[in-house]
Protein backbone atom coordinates (compact mmCIF):
# COMPACT_ATOMS: atom_id res chain seq x y z
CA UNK A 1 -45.24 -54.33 8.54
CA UNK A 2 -42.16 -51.95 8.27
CA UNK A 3 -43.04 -48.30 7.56
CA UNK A 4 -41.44 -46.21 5.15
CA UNK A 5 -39.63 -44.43 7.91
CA UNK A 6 -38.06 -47.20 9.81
CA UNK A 7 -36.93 -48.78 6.31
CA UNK A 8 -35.08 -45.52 5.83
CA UNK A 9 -33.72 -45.95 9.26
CA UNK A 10 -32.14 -49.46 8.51
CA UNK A 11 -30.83 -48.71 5.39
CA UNK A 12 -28.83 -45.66 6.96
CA UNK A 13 -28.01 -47.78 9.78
CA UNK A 14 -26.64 -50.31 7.21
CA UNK A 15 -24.71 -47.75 5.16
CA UNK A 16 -23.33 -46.15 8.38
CA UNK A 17 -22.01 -49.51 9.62
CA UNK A 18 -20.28 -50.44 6.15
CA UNK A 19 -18.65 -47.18 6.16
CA UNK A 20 -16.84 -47.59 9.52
CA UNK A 21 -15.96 -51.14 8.61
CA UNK A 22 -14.61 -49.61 5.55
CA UNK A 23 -12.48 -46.69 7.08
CA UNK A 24 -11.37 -49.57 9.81
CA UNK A 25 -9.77 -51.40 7.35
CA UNK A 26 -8.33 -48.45 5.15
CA UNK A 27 -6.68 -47.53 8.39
CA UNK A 28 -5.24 -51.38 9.15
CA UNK A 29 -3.84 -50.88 5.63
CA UNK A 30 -2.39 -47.32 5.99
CA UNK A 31 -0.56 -48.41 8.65
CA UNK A 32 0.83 -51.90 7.53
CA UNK A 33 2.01 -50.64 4.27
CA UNK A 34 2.96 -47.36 5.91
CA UNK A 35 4.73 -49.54 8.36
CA UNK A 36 6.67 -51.32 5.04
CA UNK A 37 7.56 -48.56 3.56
CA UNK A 38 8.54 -45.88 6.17
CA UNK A 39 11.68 -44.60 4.87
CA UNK A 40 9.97 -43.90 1.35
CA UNK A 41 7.72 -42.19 3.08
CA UNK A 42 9.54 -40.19 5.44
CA UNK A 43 11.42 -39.25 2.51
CA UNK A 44 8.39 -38.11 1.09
CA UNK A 45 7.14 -36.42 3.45
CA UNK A 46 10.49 -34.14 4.00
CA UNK A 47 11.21 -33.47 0.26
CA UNK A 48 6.98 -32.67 0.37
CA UNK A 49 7.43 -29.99 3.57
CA UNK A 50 11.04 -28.68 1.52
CA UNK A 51 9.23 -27.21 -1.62
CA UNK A 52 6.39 -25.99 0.58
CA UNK A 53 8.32 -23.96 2.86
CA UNK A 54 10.57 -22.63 -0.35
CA UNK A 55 7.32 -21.42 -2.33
CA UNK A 56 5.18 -20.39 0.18
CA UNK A 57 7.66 -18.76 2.80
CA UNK A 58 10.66 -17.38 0.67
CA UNK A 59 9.37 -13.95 1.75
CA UNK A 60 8.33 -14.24 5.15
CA UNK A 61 6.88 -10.08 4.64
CA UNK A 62 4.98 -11.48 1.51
CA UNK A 63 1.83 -12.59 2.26
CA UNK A 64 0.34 -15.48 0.02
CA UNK A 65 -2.80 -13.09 -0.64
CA UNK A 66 0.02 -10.43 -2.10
CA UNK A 67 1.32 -13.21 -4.34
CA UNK A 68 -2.15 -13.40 -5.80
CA UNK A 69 -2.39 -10.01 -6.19
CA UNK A 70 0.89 -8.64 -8.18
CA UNK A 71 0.79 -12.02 -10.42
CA UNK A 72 -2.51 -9.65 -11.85
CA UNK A 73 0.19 -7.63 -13.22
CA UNK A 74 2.52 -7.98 -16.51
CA UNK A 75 5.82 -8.40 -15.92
CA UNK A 76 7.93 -5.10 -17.14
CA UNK A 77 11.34 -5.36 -19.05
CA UNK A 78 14.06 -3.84 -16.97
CA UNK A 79 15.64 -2.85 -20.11
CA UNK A 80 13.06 -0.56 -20.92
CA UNK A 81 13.11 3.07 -20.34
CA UNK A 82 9.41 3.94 -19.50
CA UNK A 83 9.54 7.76 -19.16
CA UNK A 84 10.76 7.47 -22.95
CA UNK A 85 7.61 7.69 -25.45
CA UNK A 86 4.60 9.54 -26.46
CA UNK A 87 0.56 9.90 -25.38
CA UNK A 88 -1.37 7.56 -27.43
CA UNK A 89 -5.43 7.98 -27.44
CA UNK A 90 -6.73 6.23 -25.03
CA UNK A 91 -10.85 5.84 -24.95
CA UNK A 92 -11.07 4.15 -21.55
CA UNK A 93 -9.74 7.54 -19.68
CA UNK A 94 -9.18 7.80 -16.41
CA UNK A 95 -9.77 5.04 -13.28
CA UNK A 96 -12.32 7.82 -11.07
CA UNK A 97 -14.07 10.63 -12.34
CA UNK A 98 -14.18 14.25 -10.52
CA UNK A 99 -17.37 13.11 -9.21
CA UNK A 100 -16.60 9.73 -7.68
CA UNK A 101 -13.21 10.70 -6.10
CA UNK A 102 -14.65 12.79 -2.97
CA UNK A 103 -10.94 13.91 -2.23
CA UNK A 104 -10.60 16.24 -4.92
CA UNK A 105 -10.09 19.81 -4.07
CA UNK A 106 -11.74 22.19 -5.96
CA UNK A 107 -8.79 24.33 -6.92
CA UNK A 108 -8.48 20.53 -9.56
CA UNK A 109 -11.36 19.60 -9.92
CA UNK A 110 -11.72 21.41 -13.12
CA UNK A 111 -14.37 19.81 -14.64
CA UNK A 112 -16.39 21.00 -11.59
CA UNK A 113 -14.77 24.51 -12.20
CA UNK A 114 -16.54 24.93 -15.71
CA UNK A 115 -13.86 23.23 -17.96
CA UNK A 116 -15.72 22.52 -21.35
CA UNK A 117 -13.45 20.40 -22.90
CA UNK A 118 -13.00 16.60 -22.36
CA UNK A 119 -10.03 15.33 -24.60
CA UNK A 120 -7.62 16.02 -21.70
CA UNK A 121 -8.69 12.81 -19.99
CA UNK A 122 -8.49 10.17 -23.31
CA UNK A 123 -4.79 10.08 -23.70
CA UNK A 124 -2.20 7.34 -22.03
CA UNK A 125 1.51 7.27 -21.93
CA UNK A 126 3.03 4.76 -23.96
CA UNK A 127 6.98 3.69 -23.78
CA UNK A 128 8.63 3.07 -26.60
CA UNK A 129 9.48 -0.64 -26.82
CA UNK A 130 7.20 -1.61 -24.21
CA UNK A 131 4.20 -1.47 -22.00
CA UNK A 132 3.36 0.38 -19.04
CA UNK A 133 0.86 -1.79 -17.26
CA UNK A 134 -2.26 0.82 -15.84
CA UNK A 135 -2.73 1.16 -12.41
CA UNK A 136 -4.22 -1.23 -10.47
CA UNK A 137 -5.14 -0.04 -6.71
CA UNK A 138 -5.70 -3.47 -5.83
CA UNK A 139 -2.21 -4.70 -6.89
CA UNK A 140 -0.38 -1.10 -5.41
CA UNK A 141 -2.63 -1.96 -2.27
CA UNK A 142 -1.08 -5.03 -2.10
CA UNK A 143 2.54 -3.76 -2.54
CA UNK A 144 2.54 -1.26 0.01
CA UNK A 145 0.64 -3.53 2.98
CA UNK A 146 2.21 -2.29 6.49
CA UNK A 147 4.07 0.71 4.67
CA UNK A 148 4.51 4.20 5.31
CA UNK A 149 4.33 6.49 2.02
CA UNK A 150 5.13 10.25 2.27
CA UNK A 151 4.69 12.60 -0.98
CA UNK A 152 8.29 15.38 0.59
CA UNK A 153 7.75 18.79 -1.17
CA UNK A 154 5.75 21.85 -2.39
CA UNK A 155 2.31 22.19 -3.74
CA UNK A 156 3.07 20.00 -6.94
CA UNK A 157 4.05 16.82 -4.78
CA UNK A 158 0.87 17.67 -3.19
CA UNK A 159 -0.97 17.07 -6.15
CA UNK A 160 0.88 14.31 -6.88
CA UNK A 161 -0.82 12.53 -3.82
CA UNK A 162 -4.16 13.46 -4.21
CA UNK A 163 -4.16 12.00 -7.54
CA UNK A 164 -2.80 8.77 -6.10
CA UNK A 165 -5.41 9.07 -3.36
CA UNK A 166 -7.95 8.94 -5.96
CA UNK A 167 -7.30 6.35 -7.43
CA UNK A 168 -6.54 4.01 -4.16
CA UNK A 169 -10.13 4.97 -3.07
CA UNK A 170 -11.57 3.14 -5.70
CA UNK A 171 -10.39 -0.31 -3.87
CA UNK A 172 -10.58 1.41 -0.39
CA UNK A 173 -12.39 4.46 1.45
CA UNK A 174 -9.06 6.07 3.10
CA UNK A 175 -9.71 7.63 6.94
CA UNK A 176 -7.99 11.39 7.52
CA UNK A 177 -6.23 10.89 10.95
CA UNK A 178 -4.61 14.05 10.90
CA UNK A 179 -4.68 17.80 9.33
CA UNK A 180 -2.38 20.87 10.69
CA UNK A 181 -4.07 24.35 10.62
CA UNK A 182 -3.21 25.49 7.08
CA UNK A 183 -4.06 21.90 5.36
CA UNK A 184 -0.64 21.75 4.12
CA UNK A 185 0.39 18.34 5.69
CA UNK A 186 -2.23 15.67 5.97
CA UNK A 187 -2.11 12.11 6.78
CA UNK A 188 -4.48 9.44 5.69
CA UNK A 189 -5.28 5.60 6.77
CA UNK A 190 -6.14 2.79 4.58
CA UNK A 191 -7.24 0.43 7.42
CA UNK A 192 -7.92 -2.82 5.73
CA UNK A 193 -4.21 -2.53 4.00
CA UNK A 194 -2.50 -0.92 7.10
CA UNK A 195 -0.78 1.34 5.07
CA UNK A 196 -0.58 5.35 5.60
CA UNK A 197 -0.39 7.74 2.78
CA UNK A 198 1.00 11.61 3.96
CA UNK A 199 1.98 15.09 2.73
CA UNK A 200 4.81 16.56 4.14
CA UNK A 201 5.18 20.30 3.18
CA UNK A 202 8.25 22.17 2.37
CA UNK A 203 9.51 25.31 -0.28
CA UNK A 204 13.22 24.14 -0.65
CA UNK A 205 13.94 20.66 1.44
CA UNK A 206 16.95 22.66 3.35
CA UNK A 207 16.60 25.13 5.84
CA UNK A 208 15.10 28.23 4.88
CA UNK A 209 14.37 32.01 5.78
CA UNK A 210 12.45 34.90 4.27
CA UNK A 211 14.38 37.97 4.52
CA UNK A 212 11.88 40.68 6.36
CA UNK A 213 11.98 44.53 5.48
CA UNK A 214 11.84 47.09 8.49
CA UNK A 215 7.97 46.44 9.23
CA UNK A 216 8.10 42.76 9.31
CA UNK A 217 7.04 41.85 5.72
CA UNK A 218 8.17 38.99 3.47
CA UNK A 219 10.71 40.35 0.65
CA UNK A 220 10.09 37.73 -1.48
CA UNK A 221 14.27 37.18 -1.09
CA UNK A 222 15.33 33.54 0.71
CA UNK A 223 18.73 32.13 2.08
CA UNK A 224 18.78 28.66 2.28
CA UNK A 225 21.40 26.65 4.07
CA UNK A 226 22.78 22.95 2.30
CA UNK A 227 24.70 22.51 5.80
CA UNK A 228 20.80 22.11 7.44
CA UNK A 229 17.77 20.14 6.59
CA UNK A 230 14.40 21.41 6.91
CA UNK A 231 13.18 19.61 10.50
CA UNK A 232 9.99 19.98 9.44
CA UNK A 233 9.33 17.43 7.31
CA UNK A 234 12.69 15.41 8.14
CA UNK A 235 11.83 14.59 11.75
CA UNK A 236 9.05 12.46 10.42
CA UNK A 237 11.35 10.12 7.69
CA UNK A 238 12.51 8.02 10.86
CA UNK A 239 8.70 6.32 10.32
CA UNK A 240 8.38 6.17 6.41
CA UNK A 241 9.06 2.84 4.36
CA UNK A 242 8.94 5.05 1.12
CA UNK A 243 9.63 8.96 0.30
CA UNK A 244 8.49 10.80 -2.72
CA UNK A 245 10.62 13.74 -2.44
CA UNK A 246 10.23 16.79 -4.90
CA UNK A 247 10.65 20.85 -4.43
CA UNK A 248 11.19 22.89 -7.57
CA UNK A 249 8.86 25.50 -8.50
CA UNK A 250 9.75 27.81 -5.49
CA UNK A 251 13.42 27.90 -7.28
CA UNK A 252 12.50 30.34 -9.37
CA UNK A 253 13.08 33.44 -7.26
CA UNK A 254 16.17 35.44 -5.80
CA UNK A 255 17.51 33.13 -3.26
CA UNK A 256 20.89 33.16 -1.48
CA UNK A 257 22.31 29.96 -0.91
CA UNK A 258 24.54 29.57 2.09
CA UNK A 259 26.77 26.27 3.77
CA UNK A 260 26.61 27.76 7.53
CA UNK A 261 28.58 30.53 7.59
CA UNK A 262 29.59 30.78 3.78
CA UNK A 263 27.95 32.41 1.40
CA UNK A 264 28.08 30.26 -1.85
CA UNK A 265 26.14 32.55 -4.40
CA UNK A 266 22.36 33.84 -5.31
CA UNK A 267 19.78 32.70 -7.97
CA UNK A 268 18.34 35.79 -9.62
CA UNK A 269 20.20 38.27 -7.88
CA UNK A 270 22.67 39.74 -10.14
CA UNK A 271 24.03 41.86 -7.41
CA UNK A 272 27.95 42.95 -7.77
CA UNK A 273 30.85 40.92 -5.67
CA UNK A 274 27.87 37.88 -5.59
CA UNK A 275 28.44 34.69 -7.49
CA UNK A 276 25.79 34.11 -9.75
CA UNK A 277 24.24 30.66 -9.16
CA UNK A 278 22.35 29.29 -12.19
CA UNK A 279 18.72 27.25 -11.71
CA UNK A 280 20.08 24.04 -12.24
CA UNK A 281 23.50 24.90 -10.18
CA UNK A 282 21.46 25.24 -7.32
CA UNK A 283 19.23 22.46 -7.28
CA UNK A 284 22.48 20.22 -7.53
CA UNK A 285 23.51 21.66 -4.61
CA UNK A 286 20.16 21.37 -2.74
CA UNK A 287 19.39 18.10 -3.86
CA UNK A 288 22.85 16.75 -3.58
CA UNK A 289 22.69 17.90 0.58
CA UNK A 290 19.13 16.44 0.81
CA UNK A 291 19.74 12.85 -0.51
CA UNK A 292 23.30 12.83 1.82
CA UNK A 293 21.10 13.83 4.68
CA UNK A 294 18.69 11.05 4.29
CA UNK A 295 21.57 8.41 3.59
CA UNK A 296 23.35 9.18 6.84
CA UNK A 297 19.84 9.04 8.80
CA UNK A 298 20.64 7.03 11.69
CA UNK A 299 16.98 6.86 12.94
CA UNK A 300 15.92 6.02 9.86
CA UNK A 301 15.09 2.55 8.47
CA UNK A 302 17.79 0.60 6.98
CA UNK A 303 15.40 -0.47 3.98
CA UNK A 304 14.06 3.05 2.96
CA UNK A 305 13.09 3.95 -0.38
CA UNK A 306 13.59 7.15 -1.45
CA UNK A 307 11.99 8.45 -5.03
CA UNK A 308 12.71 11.54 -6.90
CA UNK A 309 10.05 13.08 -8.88
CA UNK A 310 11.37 15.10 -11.34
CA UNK A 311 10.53 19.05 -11.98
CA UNK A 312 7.04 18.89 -13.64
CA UNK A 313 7.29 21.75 -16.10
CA UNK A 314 4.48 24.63 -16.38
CA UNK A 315 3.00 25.72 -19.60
CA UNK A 316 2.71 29.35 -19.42
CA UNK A 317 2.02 31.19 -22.90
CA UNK A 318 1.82 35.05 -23.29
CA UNK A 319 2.98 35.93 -20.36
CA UNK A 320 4.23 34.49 -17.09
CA UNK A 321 1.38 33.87 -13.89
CA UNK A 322 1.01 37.37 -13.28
CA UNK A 323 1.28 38.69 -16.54
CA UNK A 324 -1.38 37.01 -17.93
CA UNK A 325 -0.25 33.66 -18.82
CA UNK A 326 -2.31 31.48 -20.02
CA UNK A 327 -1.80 27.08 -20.78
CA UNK A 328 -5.37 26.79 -23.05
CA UNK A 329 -4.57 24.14 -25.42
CA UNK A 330 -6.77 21.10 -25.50
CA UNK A 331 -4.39 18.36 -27.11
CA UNK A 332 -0.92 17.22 -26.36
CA UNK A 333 2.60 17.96 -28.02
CA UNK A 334 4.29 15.58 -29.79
CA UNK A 335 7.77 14.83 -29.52
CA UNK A 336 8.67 17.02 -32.04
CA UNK A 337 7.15 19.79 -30.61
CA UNK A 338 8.72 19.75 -27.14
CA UNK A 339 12.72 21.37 -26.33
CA UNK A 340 14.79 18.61 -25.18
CA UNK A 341 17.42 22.11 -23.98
CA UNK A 342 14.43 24.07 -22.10
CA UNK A 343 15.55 25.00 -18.42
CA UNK A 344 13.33 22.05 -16.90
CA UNK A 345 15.49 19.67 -19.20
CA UNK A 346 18.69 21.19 -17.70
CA UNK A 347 17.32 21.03 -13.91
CA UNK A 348 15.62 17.40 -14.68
CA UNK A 349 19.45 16.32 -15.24
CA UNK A 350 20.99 18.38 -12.37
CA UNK A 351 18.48 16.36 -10.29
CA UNK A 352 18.92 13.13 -11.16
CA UNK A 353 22.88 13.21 -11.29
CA UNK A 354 22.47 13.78 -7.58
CA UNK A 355 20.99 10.10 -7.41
CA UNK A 356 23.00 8.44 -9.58
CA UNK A 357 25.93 10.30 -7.54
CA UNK A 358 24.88 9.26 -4.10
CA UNK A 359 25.45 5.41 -5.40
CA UNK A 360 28.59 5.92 -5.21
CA UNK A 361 28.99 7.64 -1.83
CA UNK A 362 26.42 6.28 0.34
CA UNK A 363 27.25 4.70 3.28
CA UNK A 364 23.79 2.76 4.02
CA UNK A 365 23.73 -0.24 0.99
CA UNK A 366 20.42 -0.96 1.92
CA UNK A 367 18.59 2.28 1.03
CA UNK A 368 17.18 2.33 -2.02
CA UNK A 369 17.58 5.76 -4.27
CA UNK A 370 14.93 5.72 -7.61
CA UNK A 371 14.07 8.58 -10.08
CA UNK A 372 10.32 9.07 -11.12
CA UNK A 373 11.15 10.92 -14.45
CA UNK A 374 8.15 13.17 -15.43
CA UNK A 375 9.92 16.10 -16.78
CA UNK A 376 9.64 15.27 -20.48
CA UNK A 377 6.89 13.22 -20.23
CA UNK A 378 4.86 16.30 -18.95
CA UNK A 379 6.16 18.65 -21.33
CA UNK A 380 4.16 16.71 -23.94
CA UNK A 381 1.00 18.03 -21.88
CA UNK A 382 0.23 21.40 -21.65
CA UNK A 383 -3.64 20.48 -22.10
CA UNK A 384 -3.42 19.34 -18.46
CA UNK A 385 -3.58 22.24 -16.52
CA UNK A 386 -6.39 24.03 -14.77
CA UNK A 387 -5.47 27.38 -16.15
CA UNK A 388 -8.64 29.48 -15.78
CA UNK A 389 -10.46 27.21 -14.35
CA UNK A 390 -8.90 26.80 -10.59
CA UNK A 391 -12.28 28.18 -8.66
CA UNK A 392 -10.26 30.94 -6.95
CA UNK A 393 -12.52 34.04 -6.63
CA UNK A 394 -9.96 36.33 -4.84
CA UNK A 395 -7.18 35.84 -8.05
CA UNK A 396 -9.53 35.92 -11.09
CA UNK A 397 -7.74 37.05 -14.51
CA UNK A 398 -4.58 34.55 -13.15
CA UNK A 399 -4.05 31.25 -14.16
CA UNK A 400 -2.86 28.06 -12.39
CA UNK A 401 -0.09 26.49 -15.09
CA UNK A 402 1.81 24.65 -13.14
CA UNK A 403 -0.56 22.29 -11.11
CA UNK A 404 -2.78 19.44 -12.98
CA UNK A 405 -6.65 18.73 -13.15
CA UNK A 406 -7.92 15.82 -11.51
CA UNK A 407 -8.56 13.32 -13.19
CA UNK A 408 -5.66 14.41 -15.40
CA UNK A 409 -2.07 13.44 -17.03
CA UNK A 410 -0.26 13.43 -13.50
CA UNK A 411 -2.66 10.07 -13.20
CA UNK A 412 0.14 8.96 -15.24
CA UNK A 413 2.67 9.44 -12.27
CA UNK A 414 1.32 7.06 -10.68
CA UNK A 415 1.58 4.06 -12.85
CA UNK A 416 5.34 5.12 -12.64
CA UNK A 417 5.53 4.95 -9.23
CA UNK A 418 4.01 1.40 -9.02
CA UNK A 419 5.99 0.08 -11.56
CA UNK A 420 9.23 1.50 -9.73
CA UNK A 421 7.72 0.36 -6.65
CA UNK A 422 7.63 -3.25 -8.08
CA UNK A 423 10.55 -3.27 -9.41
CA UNK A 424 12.35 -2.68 -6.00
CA UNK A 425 10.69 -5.55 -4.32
């Protein structure tokens, strides 16, 4: 009698044997009617490998994954001006809180600092006429995989980057690979993205110089020099894919602006037989050296993106930062509120003339010259400062107007610079 088991043997036997009789003769017919019909086929076959190789390899620095990831996005009209609009109420707030973003330094975290009030963080930027999509640090991720990014500037371009830090951490923990001795240029690594986020730090993007007195102090007085660039942060653009590049609030001072040997006039000086150099005058001329500096980069790559950030404006009231200023509101301006003819309106269009004029002179057709515009956008937000509440024990009574909390309104930057960022793809 046949057991269960060797029943269950047979049939498996059985099934095994049909199934190679079966492929045996799929294979006989494969190849007769493949054999018929070759040039069909072939035809096939070529017109099959064409459309493959056109979708999938059009961008042979695009991986497929990275195709996945910006179709996540909505697609933004070109027409649309995005840095024209107001802050709309937002509930959802920010993308990190000052608790989950370790990289926050204390001087913005101000929630962490005592800052009662919450509103700050429920307000978005809408466009007129369109949407800016929010940021997604899976999609920017994506975007910048194998890049260099470095945030060029003062304190405020600083900030800038930590906020963008934040907000990348919440897709990936970022590894510090370098710090100099003053923690004013820092570079970080997003291993799983291969892509390196830095601060490069610099008062005026030329060459500078304090003038001393007789024992060796800092006046406070600076000659810069167009005809020079500042090596300092300019001897690291030959390895950046894409430069944020911003300097503006250490403008505001007497400061003698010089071509090599010629003397071309002072900011603030008002000294007799010395041209008198307006604010906006002289960041034409800085910014108009800096941008024909980094177009005639040799060592530099012939695909480099450079952005300009726009002044961000402070919000002093009642004084100035050591008079006793103060920026305590709680809610934003509307547009009706803000003055389209303030000096950061003036010195927002002195800067970006000096991009639209370098695409007429460059000589490198493959850089790529952009304009982050935050000037009146920010002007709409002097709730987003850290005014008293900054954490610094050896300047209590002053107030920090000019840099941003984190999480904050320069969050907001950031969508901007993806969306430019995708555009130039």
């Amino acid at each position: 009698m046949i057991s269960r088991d060797d029943r269950h043997a047979t049939m498996k036997q059985s099934s095994s044997i049909f199934r190679e009789n079966s492929e045996k003769k799929s294979e006989r017919w494969m190849i007769m009617n493949i054999g018929r019909s070759s040039p069909f086929f072939l035809s096939s076959f070529c017109i099959t490998l064409f459309f493959t190789g056109f979708f999938v390899y059009q961008n042979p620095f695009k991986s497929i994954a990275d195709q996945n990831v910006l179709s996540l996005q909505p697609q933004i009209d070109p027409k649309c001006d995005l840095f024209k609009g107001h802050w709309v109420p937002d509930k959802r707030g920010s993308l990190y809180t000052n608790s989950s973003c370790s990289t926050i330094p204390d001087s913005k975290n101000c929630i962490k600092q005592g800052r009662p009030d919450r509103s700050f963080l429920f307000w978005r930027w809408k466009p007129d006429g369109c949407n800016l999509p929010r940021f997604n640090p899976k999609v920017f991720l994506g975007m910048v995989r194998g890049k260099k990014m470095s945030f060029i500037g003062d304190s405020v371009a600083r900030n800038h980057m930590e906020s963008l830090l934040c907000l990348l951490s919440m897709e990936e923990t970022p590894k510090v690979i370098y710090k100099d001795g003053e923690d004013r240029n820092r570079i970080w690594y997003f291993p799983k993205h291969d892509f390196t986020l830095s601060t490069s730090w610099t008062k005026f993007l030329v060459e500078e110089r304090e003038r001393r007195d007789g024992n060796n102090t800092g006046t406070g007085l600076f000659d810069l020099d167009i005809g020079k660039i500042d090596e300092g942060w300019f001897k690291g653009l030959p390895n950046t894919d894409i430069a944020i590049v911003s300097a503006a609030h250490w403008f505001f001072r007497p400061i003698f602006i010089h071509r090599g040997d010629e003397t071309l006039g002072c900011i603030y000086c008002n000294l007799p037989n010395m041209t008198q150099i307006s604010p906006e005058e002289g960041f034409k001329l800085v910014y108009s050296a800096v941008f024909k500096f980094i177009d005639e980069c040799e060592k530099c790559k012939d695909n480099l993106v450079t952005v300009l950030r726009t002044i961000s404006p402070a919000h002093f009231e009642n004084g100035t930062w050591d008079t006793g200023g103060t920026c305590s509101r709680t809610s934003p301006f509307g547009e009706n509120q803000i003055d389209l003819q303030s000096n950061e309106m003036k010195i927002r269009r002195s800067q970006i003339e000096q991009v639209e004029g370098i695409a007429t002179k460059r000589n490198n057709k493959a850089k790529k010259f952009a304009v982050l515009d935050v000037t009146r956008v920010m002007l709409m937000r002097p709730d987003g400062h850290p005014n008293g509440y900054w954490g610094n024990k050896w300047m209590k009574g002053y107030n920090d107007c000019v840099h941003w909390c984190l999480p904050g309104p320069i969050d907001a930057w950031n969508e901007f610079l993806m969306a430019i960022i995708r555009q130039l793809r």
